[in-house]
Short mmCIF file of C-alpha atoms in Angstrom, two decimals:
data_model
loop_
_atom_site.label_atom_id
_atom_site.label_comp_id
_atom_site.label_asym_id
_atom_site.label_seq_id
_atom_site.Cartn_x
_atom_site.Cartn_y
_atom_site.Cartn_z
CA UNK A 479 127.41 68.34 104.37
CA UNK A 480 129.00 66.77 107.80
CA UNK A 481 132.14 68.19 109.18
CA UNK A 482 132.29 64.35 110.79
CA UNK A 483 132.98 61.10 109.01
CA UNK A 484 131.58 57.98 109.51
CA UNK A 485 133.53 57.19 112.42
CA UNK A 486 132.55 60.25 114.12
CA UNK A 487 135.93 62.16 113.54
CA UNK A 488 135.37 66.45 112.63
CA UNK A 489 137.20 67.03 109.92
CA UNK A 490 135.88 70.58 110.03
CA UNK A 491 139.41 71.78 109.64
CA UNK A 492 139.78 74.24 112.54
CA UNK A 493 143.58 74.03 113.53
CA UNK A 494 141.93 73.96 117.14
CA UNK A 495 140.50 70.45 116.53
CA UNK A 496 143.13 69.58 114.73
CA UNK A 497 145.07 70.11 118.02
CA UNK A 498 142.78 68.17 120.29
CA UNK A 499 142.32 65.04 117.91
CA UNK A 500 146.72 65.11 117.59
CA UNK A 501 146.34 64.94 121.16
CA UNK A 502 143.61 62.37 121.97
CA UNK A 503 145.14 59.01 123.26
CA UNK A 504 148.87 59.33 121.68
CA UNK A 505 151.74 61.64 121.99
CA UNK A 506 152.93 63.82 119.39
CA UNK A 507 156.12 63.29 116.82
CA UNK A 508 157.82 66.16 118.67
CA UNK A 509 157.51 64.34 122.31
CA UNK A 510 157.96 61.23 120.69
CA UNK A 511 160.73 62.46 119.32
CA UNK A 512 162.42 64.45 122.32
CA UNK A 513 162.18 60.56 124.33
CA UNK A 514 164.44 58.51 121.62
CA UNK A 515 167.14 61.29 120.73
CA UNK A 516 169.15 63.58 121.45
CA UNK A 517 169.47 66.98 120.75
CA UNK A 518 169.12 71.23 120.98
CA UNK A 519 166.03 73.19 120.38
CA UNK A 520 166.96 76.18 117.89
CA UNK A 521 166.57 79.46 118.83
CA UNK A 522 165.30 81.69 115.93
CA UNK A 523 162.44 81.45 114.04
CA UNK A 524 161.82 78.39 112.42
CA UNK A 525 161.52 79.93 108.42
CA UNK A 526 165.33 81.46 109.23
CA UNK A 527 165.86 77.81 109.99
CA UNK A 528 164.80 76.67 107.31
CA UNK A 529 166.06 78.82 104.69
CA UNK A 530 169.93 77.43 106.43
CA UNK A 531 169.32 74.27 104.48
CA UNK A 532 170.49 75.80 101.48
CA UNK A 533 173.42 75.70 103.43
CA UNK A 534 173.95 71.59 103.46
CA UNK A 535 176.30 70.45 100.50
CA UNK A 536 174.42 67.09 100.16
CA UNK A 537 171.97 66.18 102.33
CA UNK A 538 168.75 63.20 102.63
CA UNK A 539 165.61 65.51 102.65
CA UNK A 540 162.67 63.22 104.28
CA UNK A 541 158.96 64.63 104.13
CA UNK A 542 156.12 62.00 105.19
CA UNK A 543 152.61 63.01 106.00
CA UNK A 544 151.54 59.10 107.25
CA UNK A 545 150.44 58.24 104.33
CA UNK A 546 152.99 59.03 101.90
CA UNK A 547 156.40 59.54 101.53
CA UNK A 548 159.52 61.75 99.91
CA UNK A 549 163.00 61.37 99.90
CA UNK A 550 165.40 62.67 98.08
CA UNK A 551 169.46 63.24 98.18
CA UNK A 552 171.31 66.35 96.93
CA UNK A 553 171.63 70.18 97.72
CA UNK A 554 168.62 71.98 99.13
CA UNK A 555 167.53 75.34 96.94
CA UNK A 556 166.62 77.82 99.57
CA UNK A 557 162.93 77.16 100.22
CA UNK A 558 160.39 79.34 98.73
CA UNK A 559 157.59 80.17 101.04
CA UNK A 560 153.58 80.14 100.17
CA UNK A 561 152.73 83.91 98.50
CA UNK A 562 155.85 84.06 96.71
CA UNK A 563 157.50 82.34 93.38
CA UNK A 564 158.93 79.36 93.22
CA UNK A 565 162.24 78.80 92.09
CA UNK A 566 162.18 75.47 91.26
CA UNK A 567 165.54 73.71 90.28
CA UNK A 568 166.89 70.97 89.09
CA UNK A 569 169.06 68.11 90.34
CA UNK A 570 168.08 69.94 94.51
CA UNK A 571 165.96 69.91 96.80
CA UNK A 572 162.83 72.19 96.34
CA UNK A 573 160.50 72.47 99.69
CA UNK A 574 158.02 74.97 99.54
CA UNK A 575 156.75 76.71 103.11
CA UNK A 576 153.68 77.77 105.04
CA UNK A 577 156.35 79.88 107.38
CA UNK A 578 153.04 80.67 109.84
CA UNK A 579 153.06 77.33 110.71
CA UNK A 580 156.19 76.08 111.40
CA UNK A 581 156.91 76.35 114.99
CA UNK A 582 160.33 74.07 116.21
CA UNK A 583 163.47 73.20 114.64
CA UNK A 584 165.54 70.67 116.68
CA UNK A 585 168.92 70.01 115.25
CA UNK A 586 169.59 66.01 116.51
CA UNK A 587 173.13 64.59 117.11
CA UNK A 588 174.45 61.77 115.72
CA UNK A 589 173.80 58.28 117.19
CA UNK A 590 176.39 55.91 115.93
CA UNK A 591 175.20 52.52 117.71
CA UNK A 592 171.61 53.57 116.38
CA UNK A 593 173.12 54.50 112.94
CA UNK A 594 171.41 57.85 113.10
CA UNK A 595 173.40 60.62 111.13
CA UNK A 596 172.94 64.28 113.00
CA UNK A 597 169.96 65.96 111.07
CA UNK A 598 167.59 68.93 111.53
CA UNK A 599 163.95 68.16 112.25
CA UNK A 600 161.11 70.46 111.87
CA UNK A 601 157.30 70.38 113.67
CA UNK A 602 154.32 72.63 113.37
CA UNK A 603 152.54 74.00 116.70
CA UNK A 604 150.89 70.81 117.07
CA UNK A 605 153.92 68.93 117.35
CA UNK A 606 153.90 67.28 114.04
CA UNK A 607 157.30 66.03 111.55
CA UNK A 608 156.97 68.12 108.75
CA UNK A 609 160.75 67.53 107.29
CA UNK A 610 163.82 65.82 107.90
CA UNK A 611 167.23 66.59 106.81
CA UNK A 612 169.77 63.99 107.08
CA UNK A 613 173.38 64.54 106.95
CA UNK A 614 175.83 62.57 104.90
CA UNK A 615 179.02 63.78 105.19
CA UNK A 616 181.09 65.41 108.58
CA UNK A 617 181.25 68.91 107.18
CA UNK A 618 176.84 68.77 107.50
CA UNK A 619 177.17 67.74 110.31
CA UNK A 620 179.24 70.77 111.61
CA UNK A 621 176.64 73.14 109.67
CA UNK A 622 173.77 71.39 111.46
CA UNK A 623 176.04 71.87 115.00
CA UNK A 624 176.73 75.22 113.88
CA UNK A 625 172.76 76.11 113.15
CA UNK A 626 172.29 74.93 116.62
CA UNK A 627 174.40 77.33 118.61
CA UNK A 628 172.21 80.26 119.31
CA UNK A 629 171.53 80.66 115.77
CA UNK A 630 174.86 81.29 114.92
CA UNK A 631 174.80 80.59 110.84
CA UNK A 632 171.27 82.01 110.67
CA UNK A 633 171.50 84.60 108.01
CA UNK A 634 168.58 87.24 107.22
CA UNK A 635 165.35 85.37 105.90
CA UNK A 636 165.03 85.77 102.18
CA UNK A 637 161.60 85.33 102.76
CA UNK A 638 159.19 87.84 101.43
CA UNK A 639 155.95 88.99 103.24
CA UNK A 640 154.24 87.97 100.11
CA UNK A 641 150.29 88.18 99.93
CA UNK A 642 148.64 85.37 101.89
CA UNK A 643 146.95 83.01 100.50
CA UNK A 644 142.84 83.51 101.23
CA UNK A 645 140.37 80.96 101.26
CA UNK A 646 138.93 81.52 97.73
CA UNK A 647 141.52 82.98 95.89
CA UNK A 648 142.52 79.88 94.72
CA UNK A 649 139.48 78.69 93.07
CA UNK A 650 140.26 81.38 90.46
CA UNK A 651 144.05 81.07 90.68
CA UNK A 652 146.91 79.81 88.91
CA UNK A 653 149.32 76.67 89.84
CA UNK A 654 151.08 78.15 92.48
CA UNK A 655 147.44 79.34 94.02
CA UNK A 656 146.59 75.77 94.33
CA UNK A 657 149.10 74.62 95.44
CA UNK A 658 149.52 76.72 98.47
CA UNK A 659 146.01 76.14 99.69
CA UNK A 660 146.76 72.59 100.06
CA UNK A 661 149.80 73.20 102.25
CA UNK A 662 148.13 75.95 104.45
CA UNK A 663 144.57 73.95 104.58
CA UNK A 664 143.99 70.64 102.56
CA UNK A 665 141.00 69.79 104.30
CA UNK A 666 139.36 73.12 103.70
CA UNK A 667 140.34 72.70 100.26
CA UNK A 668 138.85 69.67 100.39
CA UNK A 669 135.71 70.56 101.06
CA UNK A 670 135.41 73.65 98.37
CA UNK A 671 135.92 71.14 95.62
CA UNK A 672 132.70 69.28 96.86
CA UNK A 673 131.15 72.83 95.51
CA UNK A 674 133.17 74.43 92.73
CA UNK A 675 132.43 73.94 88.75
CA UNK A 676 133.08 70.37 87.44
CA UNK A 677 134.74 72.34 84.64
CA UNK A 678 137.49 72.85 88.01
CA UNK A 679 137.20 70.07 89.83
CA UNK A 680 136.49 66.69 88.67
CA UNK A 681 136.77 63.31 91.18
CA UNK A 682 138.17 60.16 89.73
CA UNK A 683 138.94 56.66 90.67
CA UNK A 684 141.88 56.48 92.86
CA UNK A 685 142.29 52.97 91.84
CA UNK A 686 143.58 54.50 88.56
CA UNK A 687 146.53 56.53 89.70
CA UNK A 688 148.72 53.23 90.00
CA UNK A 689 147.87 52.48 86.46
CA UNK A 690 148.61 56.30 85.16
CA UNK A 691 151.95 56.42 87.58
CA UNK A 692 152.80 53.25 85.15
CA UNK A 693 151.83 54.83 82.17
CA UNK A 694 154.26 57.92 83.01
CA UNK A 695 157.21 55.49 83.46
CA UNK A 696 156.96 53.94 80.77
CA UNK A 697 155.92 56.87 78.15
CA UNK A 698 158.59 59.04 80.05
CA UNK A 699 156.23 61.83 80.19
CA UNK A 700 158.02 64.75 82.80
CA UNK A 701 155.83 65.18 85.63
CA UNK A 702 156.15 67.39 89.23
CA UNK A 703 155.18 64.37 92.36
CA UNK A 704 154.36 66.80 95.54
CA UNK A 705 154.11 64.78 99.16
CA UNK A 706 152.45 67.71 101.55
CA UNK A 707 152.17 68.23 105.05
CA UNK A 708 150.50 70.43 107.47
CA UNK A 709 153.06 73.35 106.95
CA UNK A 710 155.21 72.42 103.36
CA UNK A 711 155.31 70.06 100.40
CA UNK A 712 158.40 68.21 98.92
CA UNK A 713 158.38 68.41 95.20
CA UNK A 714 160.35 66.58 92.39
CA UNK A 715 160.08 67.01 88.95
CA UNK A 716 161.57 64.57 86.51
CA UNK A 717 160.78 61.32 84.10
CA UNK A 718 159.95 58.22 86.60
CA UNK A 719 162.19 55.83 85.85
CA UNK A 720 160.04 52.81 88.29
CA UNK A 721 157.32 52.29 89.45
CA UNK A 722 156.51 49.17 91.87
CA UNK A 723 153.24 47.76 93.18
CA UNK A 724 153.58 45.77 96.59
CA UNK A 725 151.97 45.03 99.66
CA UNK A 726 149.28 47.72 99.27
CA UNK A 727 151.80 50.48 98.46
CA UNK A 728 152.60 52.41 95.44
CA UNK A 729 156.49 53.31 94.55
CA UNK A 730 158.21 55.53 92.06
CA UNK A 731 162.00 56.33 91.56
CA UNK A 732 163.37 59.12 89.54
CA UNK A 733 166.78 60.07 89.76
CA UNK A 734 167.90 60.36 93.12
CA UNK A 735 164.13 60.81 94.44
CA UNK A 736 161.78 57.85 95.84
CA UNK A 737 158.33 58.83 96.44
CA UNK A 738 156.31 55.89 98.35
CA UNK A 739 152.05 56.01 98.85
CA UNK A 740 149.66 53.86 101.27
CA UNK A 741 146.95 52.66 98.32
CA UNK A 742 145.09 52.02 101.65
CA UNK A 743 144.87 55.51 102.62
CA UNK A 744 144.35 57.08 99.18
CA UNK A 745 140.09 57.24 99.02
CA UNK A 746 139.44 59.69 97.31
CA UNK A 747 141.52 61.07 94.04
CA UNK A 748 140.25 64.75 92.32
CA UNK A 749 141.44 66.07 89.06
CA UNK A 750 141.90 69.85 89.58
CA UNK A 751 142.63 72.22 86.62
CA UNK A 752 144.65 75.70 86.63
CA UNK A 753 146.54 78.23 85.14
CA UNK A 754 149.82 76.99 84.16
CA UNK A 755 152.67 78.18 81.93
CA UNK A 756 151.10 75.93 78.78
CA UNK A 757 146.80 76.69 80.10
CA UNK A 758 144.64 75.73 81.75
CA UNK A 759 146.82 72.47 83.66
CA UNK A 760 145.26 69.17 85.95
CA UNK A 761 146.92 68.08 88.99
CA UNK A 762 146.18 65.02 90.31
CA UNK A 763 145.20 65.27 94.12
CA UNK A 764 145.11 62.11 96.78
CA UNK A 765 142.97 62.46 99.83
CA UNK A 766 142.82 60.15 102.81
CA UNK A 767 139.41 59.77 104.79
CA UNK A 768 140.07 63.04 106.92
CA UNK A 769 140.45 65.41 103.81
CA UNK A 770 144.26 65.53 104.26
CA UNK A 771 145.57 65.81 100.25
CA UNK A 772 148.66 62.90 100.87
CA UNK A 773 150.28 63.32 96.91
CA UNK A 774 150.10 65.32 93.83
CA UNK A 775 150.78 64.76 90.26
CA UNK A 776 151.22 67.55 88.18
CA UNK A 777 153.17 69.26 85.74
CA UNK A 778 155.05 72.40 87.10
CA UNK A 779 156.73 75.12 85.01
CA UNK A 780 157.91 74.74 81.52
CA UNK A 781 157.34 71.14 79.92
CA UNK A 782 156.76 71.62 76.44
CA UNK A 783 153.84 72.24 74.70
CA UNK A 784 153.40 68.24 73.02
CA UNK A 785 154.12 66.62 76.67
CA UNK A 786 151.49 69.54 78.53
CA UNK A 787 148.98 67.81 76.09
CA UNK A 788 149.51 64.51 76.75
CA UNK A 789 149.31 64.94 79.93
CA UNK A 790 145.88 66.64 79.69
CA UNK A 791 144.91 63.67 77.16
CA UNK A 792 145.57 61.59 79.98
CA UNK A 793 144.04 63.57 82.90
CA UNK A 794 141.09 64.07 80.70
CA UNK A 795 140.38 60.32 80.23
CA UNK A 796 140.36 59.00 83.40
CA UNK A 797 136.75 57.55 85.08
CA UNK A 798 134.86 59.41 87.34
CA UNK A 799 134.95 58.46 90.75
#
């Protein structure tokens, strides 16, 4: 099997050429970012950072990896970190971390003539957005000022030195297994499910997942929508309550939460099965051409045992790709 596409790109997965193609011909979000705005580099590590946005009373949390996006307004829960549980609750904001590899957090100030509210910005070492918190109200915006200032507000990390996450463990694994590989190496875990049982790992049509994203809305099944990046992934668990075809992109809204996909950029979809609360439990995954997983659809945590089997019923019916 090639490490290189059609187009010649390696998409072996080393974070070293990783680096050099970010680099090749275009700046990064970080230096893009540091020429349009304003703002302070936060000293601290960036998981102590992070776990401050527990802190925000009601902010707009913004995770895009190119190819998708998720937004969603409301309180943050502090954010559980790869190795350890996830807390997942409702009605907040639940970000789950590869702490590793986040490496700046730049708290911006607010642009009025730009309408830009002051916000906190994260990047990985190679200079990539992986999350955006927006303020809406003045008194975030002093907790965001208040971050900034030599790391003022940043209490002791809750994090826990949990057991990494190896590069087979999750083929055996439960939910949570799987879903940390993606954040701490898609495109390796791209490649292993090329090789693992089709009993695991089954790829379907991605020109389906419009059509089952429909289905959900309109059955009101409760599923968990995912958007990752290189270092975290968004998550939102509810019924959708729309979903919208246009101009090559795919939208759902549930609740306060929008989650927005490039049909373009979806080739290749995979139906993965795990442990989960109800069994063995399918996730949905969306790949782009580089082996970057863009969404998931699953079902995360307790559902119910009647809507965990339609949801299989579903998973399990959908054509090979």
């Amino acid at each position: 099997m090639s490490d290189r596409d059609e187009s010649g790109e390696c998409r072996c997965g080393h974070s070293a050429c990783r680096r050099a193609q970010a680099g090749a011909g275009r700046r990064s979000d970080l230096e893009a970012f540091l020429g349009d705005v304003t703002g302070r580099r936060i000293s601290g590590r960036a998981d102590d950072v992070a776990a401050c946005l527990s802190l925000l009373e009601c902010a707009v949390a913004v995770t895009s990896n190119g190819a998708a996006i998720i937004s969603e307004a409301g309180p943050y829960v502090i954010p559980s970190f790869t190795g350890g549980a996830l807390p997942y609750r409702e009605s907040h904001i639940n970000v789950r971390m590869h702490a590793p590899g986040l490496s700046v957090a730049i708290a911006a100030d607010a642009d009025a003539d730009a309408g830009r509210p002051a916000a906190l910005h994260l990047f990985d070492a190679a200079g990539a957005s992986t999350h955006r918190a927006y303020a809406t109200s003045t008194g975030d915006a002093l907790v965001i000022d208040g971050i900034a200032r030599d790391g003022g507000l940043l209490p002791s990390s809750p994090r826990i030195d949990a057991e990494p996450v190896s590069a087979t463990r999750w083929e055996t694994g439960d939910q949570l297994d799987h879903l940390d590989s993606i954040v701490v190496d898609s495109v390796d875990r791209r490649r292993r499910l090329a090789l693992v049982d089709p009993s695991v790992a089954r790829r379907i049509d991605p020109g389906v997942v419009p059509l089952v994203l429909s289905h959900l809305c309109t059955v009101g099944l409760v599923v968990t929508l995912g958007v990752p990046t290189t270092t975290l992934v968004q998550l939102h668990r509810s019924r959708l309550t729309a979903v919208e075809h246009h101009d090559g992109t795919v939208s759902m809204s549930a609740g306060s939460c929008t989650v927005t996909y490039d049909r373009a950029s979806a080739v290749e979809c995979w139906a993965v099965r795990s442990h989960g609360v109800h069994g063995p439990t399918t996730t949905l995954e969306l790949y782009d051409a580089s082996w970057r997983c863009i969404l998931v659809v699953t079902q995360l945590g307790i559902i119910g045992e009647a809507a965990h089997s339609a949801w299989e019923h579903l998973t399990d019916s959908l054509p090979d790709g």
